[in-house]
Coordinates of N, CA and C in Angstrom, one line a residue:
M1 N 127.8 120.0 127.8 CA 128.4 119.8 126.5 C 127.4 118.9 125.6
S2 N 127.3 119.3 124.4 CA 126.4 118.5 123.5 C 127.0 117.2 123.0
A3 N 128.3 117.1 123.1 CA 129.0 115.9 122.6 C 130.1 115.6 123.5
P4 N 130.5 114.3 123.6 CA 131.7 114.0 124.5 C 133.0 114.6 123.9
F5 N 134.0 114.8 124.7 CA 135.3 115.2 124.3 C 136.0 113.9 123.9
R6 N 136.6 113.8 122.7 CA 137.1 112.5 122.2 C 138.6 112.6 122.0
I7 N 139.3 111.6 122.5 CA 140.7 111.5 122.5 C 141.1 110.1 121.9
C8 N 142.2 110.1 121.1 CA 142.7 108.9 120.5 C 144.2 108.8 120.7
F9 N 144.7 107.8 121.4 CA 146.1 107.6 121.6 C 146.7 106.7 120.4
V10 N 147.8 107.1 119.8 CA 148.3 106.4 118.6 C 149.8 106.1 118.8
C11 N 150.1 104.8 118.6 CA 151.5 104.3 118.4 C 151.6 103.6 117.1
T12 N 152.5 102.7 117.0 CA 152.8 102.1 115.7 C 151.8 101.0 115.3
G13 N 151.7 100.0 116.2 CA 150.8 98.8 115.8 C 149.6 98.7 116.7
N14 N 149.5 99.6 117.7 CA 148.3 99.6 118.6 C 148.3 98.3 119.5
I15 N 149.4 97.8 119.9 CA 149.4 96.6 120.7 C 150.3 96.8 122.0
C16 N 151.1 97.9 122.1 CA 151.9 98.1 123.3 C 151.6 99.4 123.9
R17 N 152.1 100.5 123.4 CA 152.1 101.8 124.1 C 150.7 102.5 124.1
S18 N 150.0 102.5 122.9 CA 148.8 103.2 122.9 C 147.7 102.5 123.7
P19 N 147.5 101.2 123.6 CA 146.5 100.6 124.5 C 146.9 100.7 126.0
M20 N 148.1 100.8 126.3 CA 148.5 101.1 127.7 C 148.1 102.5 128.1
A21 N 148.3 103.5 127.2 CA 147.9 104.8 127.5 C 146.4 105.0 127.6
E22 N 145.7 104.3 126.7 CA 144.2 104.3 126.7 C 143.7 103.8 128.1
S23 N 144.2 102.6 128.5 CA 143.7 102.1 129.8 C 144.0 103.0 131.0
V24 N 145.2 103.5 131.0 CA 145.6 104.4 132.2 C 144.8 105.6 132.2
F25 N 144.6 106.3 131.0 CA 143.9 107.5 131.0 C 142.4 107.3 131.2
R26 N 141.8 106.2 130.8 CA 140.4 105.9 131.1 C 140.2 105.8 132.6
A27 N 141.2 105.1 133.3 CA 141.1 105.0 134.7 C 141.2 106.4 135.4
R28 N 142.1 107.3 134.9 CA 142.2 108.6 135.5 C 140.9 109.4 135.3
L29 N 140.3 109.2 134.2 CA 139.0 109.9 134.0 C 137.9 109.4 135.0
A30 N 137.9 108.1 135.2 CA 136.9 107.5 136.1 C 137.2 108.0 137.5
E31 N 138.4 108.0 137.9 CA 138.7 108.5 139.2 C 138.3 110.0 139.4
D32 N 138.4 110.7 138.4 CA 138.1 112.2 138.4 C 136.6 112.5 138.1
G33 N 135.8 111.5 137.9 CA 134.4 111.7 137.6 C 134.1 112.3 136.2
L34 N 135.1 112.1 135.3 CA 134.9 112.7 134.0 C 134.7 111.6 132.9
D35 N 134.5 110.4 133.3 CA 134.4 109.3 132.3 C 133.1 109.5 131.5
G36 N 132.1 110.1 132.0 CA 130.9 110.3 131.2 C 131.0 111.5 130.2
L37 N 132.0 112.3 130.3 CA 132.1 113.4 129.4 C 133.3 113.3 128.4
V38 N 134.1 112.3 128.6 CA 135.3 112.1 127.7 C 135.3 110.7 127.2
E39 N 135.5 110.5 125.9 CA 135.6 109.2 125.3 C 137.1 109.0 124.9
V40 N 137.6 107.8 125.1 CA 139.0 107.5 124.9 C 139.1 106.2 124.0
G41 N 140.0 106.3 123.1 CA 140.3 105.1 122.2 C 141.8 105.1 121.9
S42 N 142.2 104.1 121.1 CA 143.6 104.1 120.6 C 143.7 103.4 119.3
A43 N 144.8 103.6 118.6 CA 145.0 103.0 117.2 C 146.4 103.0 116.9
G44 N 146.8 102.4 115.8 CA 148.2 102.4 115.3 C 148.3 103.1 114.0
T45 N 149.5 103.6 113.7 CA 149.7 104.2 112.4 C 149.7 103.2 111.3
G46 N 149.9 101.9 111.6 CA 149.9 100.8 110.6 C 148.9 99.8 111.0
G47 N 148.5 98.9 110.0 CA 147.5 97.9 110.3 C 148.0 96.5 110.4
W48 N 149.3 96.3 110.8 CA 149.9 95.0 110.9 C 149.2 94.1 111.9
H49 N 148.7 94.7 113.0 CA 148.1 93.9 114.1 C 146.6 94.1 114.2
E50 N 146.0 94.7 113.2 CA 144.6 95.0 113.2 C 143.8 93.7 113.6
G51 N 142.9 93.9 114.6 CA 142.1 92.7 115.0 C 142.7 91.9 116.2
D52 N 144.0 92.2 116.5 CA 144.7 91.5 117.5 C 144.4 92.1 118.9
G53 N 144.7 91.4 119.9 CA 144.7 91.9 121.3 C 146.0 92.6 121.5
A54 N 146.1 93.2 122.7 CA 147.4 93.9 123.1 C 148.5 92.8 123.3
D55 N 149.7 93.3 123.3 CA 150.9 92.4 123.6 C 150.7 91.9 125.0
P56 N 150.9 90.6 125.2 CA 150.7 90.0 126.5 C 151.5 90.7 127.6
R57 N 152.6 91.3 127.3 CA 153.4 92.0 128.3 C 152.7 93.3 128.7
T58 N 152.0 94.0 127.7 CA 151.2 95.1 128.1 C 150.1 94.7 129.0
V59 N 149.4 93.6 128.6 CA 148.3 93.2 129.4 C 148.8 92.9 130.9
A60 N 149.9 92.2 131.0 CA 150.4 91.8 132.3 C 150.8 93.0 133.2
V61 N 151.4 94.0 132.5 CA 151.8 95.2 133.3 C 150.6 96.1 133.7
L62 N 149.6 96.1 132.9 CA 148.4 96.8 133.2 C 147.7 96.1 134.4
R63 N 147.6 94.8 134.3 CA 146.9 94.1 135.4 C 147.6 94.2 136.7
A64 N 149.0 94.2 136.6 CA 149.8 94.4 137.8 C 149.6 95.8 138.4
G65 N 149.3 96.7 137.6 CA 149.0 98.1 138.0 C 147.6 98.3 138.4
G66 N 146.7 97.3 138.3 CA 145.3 97.5 138.7 C 144.4 98.1 137.7
Y67 N 144.9 98.1 136.4 CA 144.1 98.8 135.3 C 143.2 97.7 134.6
E68 N 142.0 98.1 134.3 CA 141.1 97.2 133.5 C 141.6 97.3 132.0
H69 N 141.4 96.2 131.3 CA 141.9 96.2 130.0 C 141.1 95.3 129.1
V70 N 140.5 95.9 128.0 CA 139.9 95.2 126.9 C 140.3 95.9 125.7
H71 N 140.9 95.1 124.7 CA 141.4 95.8 123.5 C 141.4 95.0 122.3
T72 N 141.2 95.7 121.1 CA 141.3 95.1 119.8 C 142.0 96.1 119.0
A73 N 143.2 95.8 118.4 CA 144.0 96.7 117.6 C 143.3 97.1 116.4
R74 N 143.6 98.4 116.0 CA 143.0 99.0 114.8 C 144.0 100.0 114.2
Q75 N 143.8 100.4 113.0 CA 144.6 101.4 112.3 C 143.9 102.7 112.3
F76 N 144.7 103.8 112.5 CA 144.2 105.1 112.5 C 143.9 105.6 111.1
H77 N 142.8 106.3 110.8 CA 142.5 106.8 109.5 C 142.3 108.3 109.5
A78 N 142.7 108.9 108.5 CA 142.6 110.4 108.4 C 141.2 110.9 108.6
S79 N 140.2 110.1 108.2 CA 138.8 110.6 108.4 C 138.4 110.7 109.8
W80 N 139.1 110.1 110.8 CA 138.8 110.2 112.2 C 139.0 111.6 112.7
F81 N 139.9 112.4 112.1 CA 140.1 113.7 112.6 C 138.8 114.5 112.8
D82 N 137.9 114.3 112.0 CA 136.7 115.1 112.0 C 135.9 115.0 113.3
H83 N 136.0 113.8 114.0 CA 135.2 113.7 115.2 C 136.1 113.6 116.5
L84 N 137.4 113.8 116.3 CA 138.3 113.8 117.5 C 138.7 115.2 117.9
D85 N 138.9 115.4 119.2 CA 139.3 116.6 119.8 C 140.8 116.6 120.0
L86 N 141.4 115.5 120.4 CA 142.8 115.4 120.6 C 143.3 114.1 120.0
V87 N 144.4 114.1 119.4 CA 145.1 112.9 118.9 C 146.5 112.9 119.6
I88 N 146.7 111.9 120.5 CA 147.9 111.9 121.3 C 148.9 110.8 120.7
A89 N 150.0 111.4 120.2 CA 151.1 110.5 119.6 C 152.0 110.0 120.7
L90 N 152.5 108.8 120.6 CA 153.4 108.3 121.6 C 154.9 108.6 121.3
D91 N 155.2 108.9 120.1 CA 156.6 109.3 119.9 C 156.6 110.3 118.7
S92 N 157.8 110.9 118.4 CA 157.9 112.0 117.4 C 157.6 111.4 116.0
G93 N 157.9 110.2 115.7 CA 157.6 109.6 114.4 C 156.1 109.6 114.2
H94 N 155.4 109.1 115.2 CA 153.9 109.1 115.1 C 153.4 110.5 115.0
L95 N 154.0 111.5 115.7 CA 153.5 112.9 115.6 C 153.6 113.4 114.2
R96 N 154.8 113.2 113.5 CA 155.0 113.6 112.2 C 154.0 112.9 111.2
E97 N 153.9 111.6 111.4 CA 153.0 110.9 110.4 C 151.6 111.3 110.6
L98 N 151.1 111.5 111.8 CA 149.7 111.9 112.0 C 149.4 113.3 111.5
R99 N 150.4 114.2 111.7 CA 150.2 115.6 111.2 C 150.2 115.6 109.7
G100 N 151.0 114.6 109.1 CA 151.0 114.5 107.7 C 149.7 114.0 107.1
L101 N 149.0 113.2 107.9 CA 147.7 112.6 107.5 C 146.6 113.6 107.7
A102 N 146.8 114.6 108.5 CA 145.7 115.6 108.8 C 145.2 116.3 107.6
P103 N 143.9 116.3 107.4 CA 143.3 117.0 106.2 C 143.4 118.5 106.2
S104 N 143.6 119.1 107.4 CA 143.7 120.5 107.5 C 144.7 120.9 108.6
A105 N 145.1 122.2 108.6 CA 146.0 122.7 109.6 C 145.3 122.6 111.0
E106 N 144.0 122.8 111.0 CA 143.3 122.7 112.3 C 143.3 121.3 112.8
D107 N 143.2 120.3 111.9 CA 143.3 118.9 112.4 C 144.7 118.6 112.8
A108 N 145.7 119.1 112.1 CA 147.1 118.8 112.5 C 147.4 119.4 113.9
A109 N 146.7 120.5 114.2 CA 146.9 121.1 115.6 C 146.4 120.3 116.7
K110 N 145.6 119.3 116.4 CA 145.0 118.4 117.4 C 146.0 117.4 117.9
V111 N 147.1 117.2 117.2 CA 148.1 116.1 117.4 C 149.2 116.6 118.4
H112 N 149.4 115.9 119.5 CA 150.4 116.3 120.4 C 151.1 115.0 121.0
L113 N 152.3 115.1 121.5 CA 152.9 114.0 122.1 C 152.4 113.9 123.6
L114 N 152.2 112.6 124.0 CA 151.8 112.4 125.3 C 152.7 113.0 126.4
R115 N 154.0 112.8 126.2 CA 154.9 113.2 127.2 C 155.1 114.7 127.2
S116 N 154.5 115.4 126.3 CA 154.6 116.9 126.4 C 153.7 117.4 127.5
Y117 N 152.8 116.5 128.0 CA 151.9 116.9 129.1 C 152.6 116.6 130.5
G118 N 153.8 116.0 130.4 CA 154.5 115.7 131.7 C 155.2 116.9 132.3
T119 N 155.8 116.7 133.4 CA 156.5 117.8 134.1 C 158.0 117.6 133.8
G120 N 158.7 118.7 133.7 CA 160.2 118.7 133.6 C 160.6 118.3 132.2
T121 N 159.7 118.6 131.1 CA 160.1 118.2 129.8 C 160.4 119.5 129.0
A122 N 161.0 119.3 127.8 CA 161.4 120.4 127.0 C 160.2 121.3 126.6
A123 N 159.0 120.6 126.5 CA 157.8 121.4 126.0 C 157.3 122.3 127.1
D124 N 157.8 122.1 128.3 CA 157.4 123.0 129.4 C 157.8 124.5 129.1
A125 N 158.7 124.7 128.2 CA 159.2 126.1 127.8 C 158.0 126.9 127.2
G126 N 157.0 126.2 126.8 CA 155.9 126.9 126.2 C 155.1 126.0 125.2
P127 N 153.9 126.4 124.9 CA 153.1 125.5 124.0 C 153.3 125.7 122.5
G128 N 153.9 126.8 122.1 CA 154.1 127.0 120.7 C 155.5 127.1 120.3
P129 N 155.8 127.2 119.0 CA 157.2 127.3 118.5 C 157.8 128.6 118.9
A130 N 159.1 128.5 119.1 CA 159.9 129.7 119.4 C 160.0 130.6 118.2
P131 N 160.3 131.9 118.3 CA 160.5 132.8 117.2 C 161.5 132.2 116.2
G132 N 161.1 132.2 114.9 CA 162.0 131.7 113.9 C 161.9 130.3 113.6
R133 N 161.2 129.5 114.4 CA 161.0 128.1 114.2 C 159.7 127.9 113.4
T134 N 159.7 126.9 112.6 CA 158.6 126.7 111.7 C 157.6 125.7 112.3
S135 N 158.0 124.9 113.3 CA 157.1 123.9 113.8 C 157.4 123.6 115.3
D136 N 156.4 123.2 116.0 CA 156.7 122.9 117.4 C 157.4 121.6 117.5
L137 N 157.6 120.9 116.4 CA 158.5 119.7 116.4 C 159.9 120.1 116.9
D138 N 160.3 121.4 116.7 CA 161.6 121.8 117.1 C 161.8 121.9 118.6
L139 N 160.6 121.9 119.3 CA 160.7 122.0 120.7 C 160.6 120.7 121.5
I140 N 160.4 119.6 120.7 CA 160.1 118.3 121.3 C 161.2 117.8 122.3
G141 N 162.5 117.9 121.9 CA 163.5 117.3 122.8 C 163.3 115.8 122.9
D142 N 163.6 115.3 124.1 CA 163.5 113.9 124.3 C 162.2 113.5 124.9
L143 N 161.1 113.6 124.1 CA 159.8 113.4 124.7 C 159.2 112.1 124.1
D144 N 159.9 111.3 123.4 CA 159.4 110.0 122.9 C 159.1 109.0 124.1
L145 N 158.0 108.3 124.0 CA 157.8 107.2 124.8 C 158.5 106.0 124.2
P146 N 159.6 105.4 124.7 CA 160.3 104.4 124.1 C 159.4 103.1 123.8
D147 N 159.6 102.5 122.6 CA 158.9 101.3 122.3 C 159.5 100.1 123.0
P148 N 158.7 99.5 123.9 CA 159.2 98.4 124.7 C 159.2 97.0 123.9
Y149 N 158.6 97.0 122.7 CA 158.3 95.7 122.1 C 159.5 94.8 122.0
Y150 N 160.7 95.3 121.6 CA 161.8 94.4 121.4 C 162.7 94.2 122.7
G151 N 162.2 94.8 123.8 CA 163.0 94.7 125.0 C 162.4 93.6 126.0
D152 N 162.8 93.7 127.3 CA 162.3 92.8 128.3 C 161.1 93.4 129.0
F153 N 160.6 92.7 130.0 CA 159.4 93.1 130.7 C 159.7 94.5 131.5
A154 N 160.9 94.7 131.9 CA 161.2 95.9 132.6 C 160.9 97.1 131.8
G155 N 161.1 97.0 130.4 CA 160.8 98.1 129.5 C 159.3 98.5 129.5
F156 N 158.5 97.5 129.7 CA 157.0 97.7 129.7 C 156.7 98.4 131.1
E157 N 157.3 98.0 132.1 CA 157.1 98.6 133.4 C 157.5 100.1 133.4
E158 N 158.7 100.4 132.8 CA 159.1 101.7 132.6 C 158.2 102.6 131.8
C159 N 157.7 101.9 130.7 CA 156.7 102.6 129.8 C 155.5 103.0 130.6
L160 N 155.0 102.1 131.4 CA 153.8 102.4 132.2 C 154.0 103.6 133.2
E161 N 155.2 103.6 133.8 CA 155.5 104.7 134.7 C 155.5 106.1 133.9
M162 N 156.0 106.1 132.7 CA 156.0 107.3 131.9 C 154.6 107.7 131.5
V163 N 153.8 106.7 131.1 CA 152.4 107.0 130.8 C 151.7 107.5 131.9
E164 N 151.8 107.0 133.1 CA 151.1 107.5 134.3 C 151.5 108.9 134.6
E165 N 152.8 109.2 134.6 CA 153.2 110.6 134.9 C 152.6 111.6 133.9
A166 N 152.7 111.3 132.6 CA 152.2 112.2 131.6 C 150.6 112.3 131.6
S167 N 150.0 111.2 132.0 CA 148.5 111.2 132.1 C 148.0 112.2 133.1
D168 N 148.7 112.4 134.1 CA 148.3 113.4 135.1 C 148.2 114.8 134.5
G169 N 149.2 115.2 133.7 CA 149.1 116.5 133.1 C 148.1 116.6 132.0
L170 N 147.9 115.5 131.3 CA 146.9 115.5 130.2 C 145.5 115.6 130.9
L171 N 145.3 114.9 132.0 CA 144.0 115.0 132.7 C 143.7 116.4 133.1
A172 N 144.7 117.1 133.7 CA 144.5 118.5 134.1 C 144.1 119.4 132.9
A173 N 144.7 119.2 131.8 CA 144.4 120.0 130.6 C 143.0 119.7 130.1
V174 N 142.6 118.4 130.1 CA 141.2 118.0 129.6 C 140.2 118.5 130.6
R175 N 140.5 118.4 131.9 CA 139.6 118.9 133.0 C 139.3 120.4 132.8
A176 N 140.4 121.1 132.4 CA 140.2 122.6 132.2 C 139.3 122.9 131.1
A177 N 139.1 122.0 130.1 CA 138.2 122.2 129.0 C 136.8 121.8 129.3
L178 N 136.6 121.3 130.5 CA 135.3 120.9 131.0 C 135.0 121.6 132.3
P179 N 134.9 123.0 132.3 CA 134.8 123.8 133.5 C 133.6 123.4 134.4
A180 N 132.4 123.1 133.7 CA 131.2 122.8 134.5 C 131.4 121.6 135.3
Q181 N 132.0 120.5 134.7 CA 132.2 119.3 135.4 C 133.2 119.4 136.4
G182 N 134.3 120.2 136.1 CA 135.3 120.4 137.1 C 134.8 121.1 138.3
A183 N 134.0 122.1 138.2 CA 133.4 122.8 139.3 C 132.5 121.9 140.1
A184 N 131.8 121.0 139.4 CA 130.9 120.1 140.1 C 131.6 119.1 141.0
T185 N 132.8 118.7 140.5 CA 133.6 117.7 141.3 C 134.6 118.4 142.2
G186 N 134.7 119.7 142.1 CA 135.6 120.4 143.1 C 137.1 120.3 142.7
H187 N 137.4 119.8 141.5 CA 138.8 119.7 141.0 C 139.3 120.9 140.2
D188 N 138.4 121.8 140.0 CA 138.7 122.9 139.0 C 139.3 124.1 139.7
A189 N 139.3 124.2 141.0 CA 139.7 125.4 141.8 C 141.1 125.8 141.4
G190 N 141.3 127.1 141.2 CA 142.6 127.6 140.9 C 143.1 127.4 139.6
R191 N 142.3 126.8 138.6 CA 142.8 126.6 137.3 C 142.1 127.5 136.3
D192 N 142.7 127.8 135.2 CA 142.1 128.7 134.2 C 141.3 127.9 133.3
A193 N 140.0 128.1 133.4 CA 139.0 127.2 132.6 C 139.2 127.4 131.1
S194 N 139.9 128.5 130.7 CA 140.0 128.7 129.3 C 141.3 128.1 128.7
Q195 N 142.0 127.3 129.5 CA 143.2 126.7 129.0 C 142.9 125.8 127.9
D196 N 143.7 125.8 126.9 CA 143.5 125.0 125.7 C 144.0 123.6 125.9
P197 N 143.2 122.5 125.9 CA 143.6 121.2 126.2 C 144.5 120.6 125.1
H198 N 144.5 121.3 123.9 CA 145.3 120.9 122.8 C 146.8 121.2 123.0
Q199 N 147.1 122.0 124.1 CA 148.5 122.5 124.3 C 149.1 121.8 125.5
P200 N 150.4 121.5 125.5 CA 151.0 121.0 126.7 C 151.0 122.1 127.8
R201 N 151.2 121.6 129.0 CA 151.2 122.6 130.1 C 152.5 123.5 130.1
E202 N 152.3 124.7 130.6 CA 153.4 125.6 130.7 C 154.0 125.4 132.1
K203 N 155.3 125.7 132.2 CA 156.0 125.6 133.4 C 155.5 126.5 134.5
E204 N 155.3 125.9 135.7 CA 154.8 126.7 136.8 C 155.9 127.5 137.4
S205 N 155.6 128.7 138.0 CA 156.6 129.5 138.6 C 157.0 128.8 139.9
A206 N 158.3 129.0 140.2 CA 158.9 128.4 141.4 C 158.3 129.1 142.7

């Protein structure tokens, strides 16, 4: 590939959910040998915490999970779409806001919910809108990653578990977009190398 595949995780203030997702997914890439081919970052839809570190509870739960963490909060800007391949929203509010910021329909199509890559979700019914529906927002169901900011530490632990589960599916989708690297590492066997990483996974047959 002539350029790295670039992903940005986005939540509200970039101090809880998105830095958590960034750290977890960066670790998944390193474990899979793809960290040299994929760049990962995170941002917030707002700039209230720009320049701050992550919430101490996010830092604590990441350290407890064995994840490395270095973070400075920043705000997402529409101009970033030009160099990003995937923009991963943490809840449906972020999804709508990010798609509204997108300069083009092609850019809007880069935005997806993190939990749409998980298993057993409403999005498993298929990657696109059903007949008669105007947007795949209609297929979301309960795919939001709950904001743990106003809760207790247990909420951050639950958030991390959801991030970890969805990150496995996202990794599989990104890996399929990098067939040469997947073949080299032996992780690509049995997968369709043409799978679009911009789409959630389809339900597997029983």
